[in-house]
Amino acid sequence: SADYVERGAHWVGHKFEAGEAAVGRGARALGHKLEGGANASSGEVNKQADALGNEADKLGSSQTTAN
């Protein structure tokens, strides 16, 4: 999901700032952790999913107001 959000941002010409990039890194780190067979709490998963969703929403909102 982080890859798709970042690709979408790039596609519309948006460069991620430090906080936005950190959200992507956090989501990827969790994904790698789960792929490696580790467990994660539902709270940890929800936190990362919400953060990534918020970044996608902000990106969408910025495009709506820019047009």
PDB file of C-alpha atoms in Angstrom, residues 1-65:
ATOM      1  CA  SER A   1       0.000   0.000   0.000  1.00  0.00           C
ATOM      2  CA  ALA A   2       2.846   2.374   0.821  1.00  0.00           C
ATOM      3  CA  ASP A   3       4.253   1.829  -2.666  1.00  0.00           C
ATOM      4  CA  TYR A   4       0.931   2.715  -4.292  1.00  0.00           C
ATOM      5  CA  VAL A   5       0.495   5.863  -2.216  1.00  0.00           C
ATOM      6  CA  GLU A   6       4.018   6.974  -3.084  1.00  0.00           C
ATOM      7  CA  ARG A   7       3.540   6.154  -6.773  1.00  0.00           C
ATOM      8  CA  GLY A   8       0.318   8.133  -6.813  1.00  0.00           C
ATOM      9  CA  ALA A   9       2.043  11.081  -5.174  1.00  0.00           C
ATOM     10  CA  HIS A  10       4.845  10.933  -7.713  1.00  0.00           C
ATOM     11  CA  TRP A  11       2.357  10.649 -10.557  1.00  0.00           C
ATOM     12  CA  VAL A  12       0.686  13.927  -9.560  1.00  0.00           C
ATOM     13  CA  GLY A  13       4.017  15.639  -8.879  1.00  0.00           C
ATOM     14  CA  HIS A  14       3.915  15.586  -5.073  1.00  0.00           C
ATOM     15  CA  LYS A  15       7.187  15.040  -3.235  1.00  0.00           C
ATOM     16  CA  PHE A  16       6.942  13.441   0.180  1.00  0.00           C
ATOM     17  CA  GLU A  17       8.176  15.399   3.155  1.00  0.00           C
ATOM     18  CA  ALA A  18       9.920  13.776   6.123  1.00  0.00           C
ATOM     19  CA  GLY A  19       6.731  12.902   8.027  1.00  0.00           C
ATOM     20  CA  GLU A  20       5.041  11.457   4.984  1.00  0.00           C
ATOM     21  CA  ALA A  21       8.088   9.379   4.116  1.00  0.00           C
ATOM     22  CA  ALA A  22       8.219   8.092   7.700  1.00  0.00           C
ATOM     23  CA  VAL A  23       4.665   6.784   7.360  1.00  0.00           C
ATOM     24  CA  GLY A  24       5.687   4.816   4.268  1.00  0.00           C
ATOM     25  CA  ARG A  25       8.760   3.421   6.024  1.00  0.00           C
ATOM     26  CA  GLY A  26       6.672   2.385   9.019  1.00  0.00           C
ATOM     27  CA  ALA A  27       4.127   0.593   6.851  1.00  0.00           C
ATOM     28  CA  ARG A  28       6.884  -1.187   4.914  1.00  0.00           C
ATOM     29  CA  ALA A  29       8.659  -2.201   8.128  1.00  0.00           C
ATOM     30  CA  LEU A  30       5.445  -3.724   9.450  1.00  0.00           C
ATOM     31  CA  GLY A  31       4.891  -5.518   6.144  1.00  0.00           C
ATOM     32  CA  HIS A  32       8.406  -6.977   6.215  1.00  0.00           C
ATOM     33  CA  LYS A  33       7.907  -8.026   9.825  1.00  0.00           C
ATOM     34  CA  LEU A  34       4.710  -9.879   8.946  1.00  0.00           C
ATOM     35  CA  GLU A  35       6.224 -11.419   5.816  1.00  0.00           C
ATOM     36  CA  GLY A  36       9.038 -12.739   7.968  1.00  0.00           C
ATOM     37  CA  GLY A  37       6.553 -14.639  10.098  1.00  0.00           C
ATOM     38  CA  ALA A  38       6.481 -12.309  13.093  1.00  0.00           C
ATOM     39  CA  ASN A  39       3.271 -11.367  14.810  1.00  0.00           C
ATOM     40  CA  ALA A  40       1.852  -7.887  15.221  1.00  0.00           C
ATOM     41  CA  SER A  41      -0.935  -6.652  17.424  1.00  0.00           C
ATOM     42  CA  SER A  42      -4.120  -5.450  15.813  1.00  0.00           C
ATOM     43  CA  GLY A  43      -3.379  -2.045  17.315  1.00  0.00           C
ATOM     44  CA  GLU A  44      -0.021  -1.892  15.550  1.00  0.00           C
ATOM     45  CA  VAL A  45      -1.583  -2.893  12.227  1.00  0.00           C
ATOM     46  CA  ASN A  46      -4.462  -0.444  12.646  1.00  0.00           C
ATOM     47  CA  LYS A  47      -2.070   2.386  13.530  1.00  0.00           C
ATOM     48  CA  GLN A  48      -0.009   1.865  10.366  1.00  0.00           C
ATOM     49  CA  ALA A  49      -3.062   1.389   8.164  1.00  0.00           C
ATOM     50  CA  ASP A  50      -4.683   4.545   9.540  1.00  0.00           C
ATOM     51  CA  ALA A  51      -1.495   6.583   9.081  1.00  0.00           C
ATOM     52  CA  LEU A  52      -1.105   5.404   5.498  1.00  0.00           C
ATOM     53  CA  GLY A  53      -4.781   6.060   4.799  1.00  0.00           C
ATOM     54  CA  ASN A  54      -4.467   9.565   6.215  1.00  0.00           C
ATOM     55  CA  GLU A  55      -1.559  10.289   3.879  1.00  0.00           C
ATOM     56  CA  ALA A  56      -3.563   9.008   0.912  1.00  0.00           C
ATOM     57  CA  ASP A  57      -6.511  11.184   1.965  1.00  0.00           C
ATOM     58  CA  LYS A  58      -4.277  14.254   2.276  1.00  0.00           C
ATOM     59  CA  LEU A  59      -2.858  13.594  -1.162  1.00  0.00           C
ATOM     60  CA  GLY A  60      -6.347  13.258  -2.619  1.00  0.00           C
ATOM     61  CA  SER A  61      -7.516  16.416  -0.878  1.00  0.00           C
ATOM     62  CA  SER A  62      -4.568  18.406  -2.134  1.00  0.00           C
ATOM     63  CA  GLN A  63      -5.383  17.376  -5.701  1.00  0.00           C
ATOM     64  CA  THR A  64      -9.055  18.247  -5.332  1.00  0.00           C
ATOM     65  CA  THR A  65      -8.273  21.743  -4.069  1.00  0.00           C
TER      66      THR A  65
END
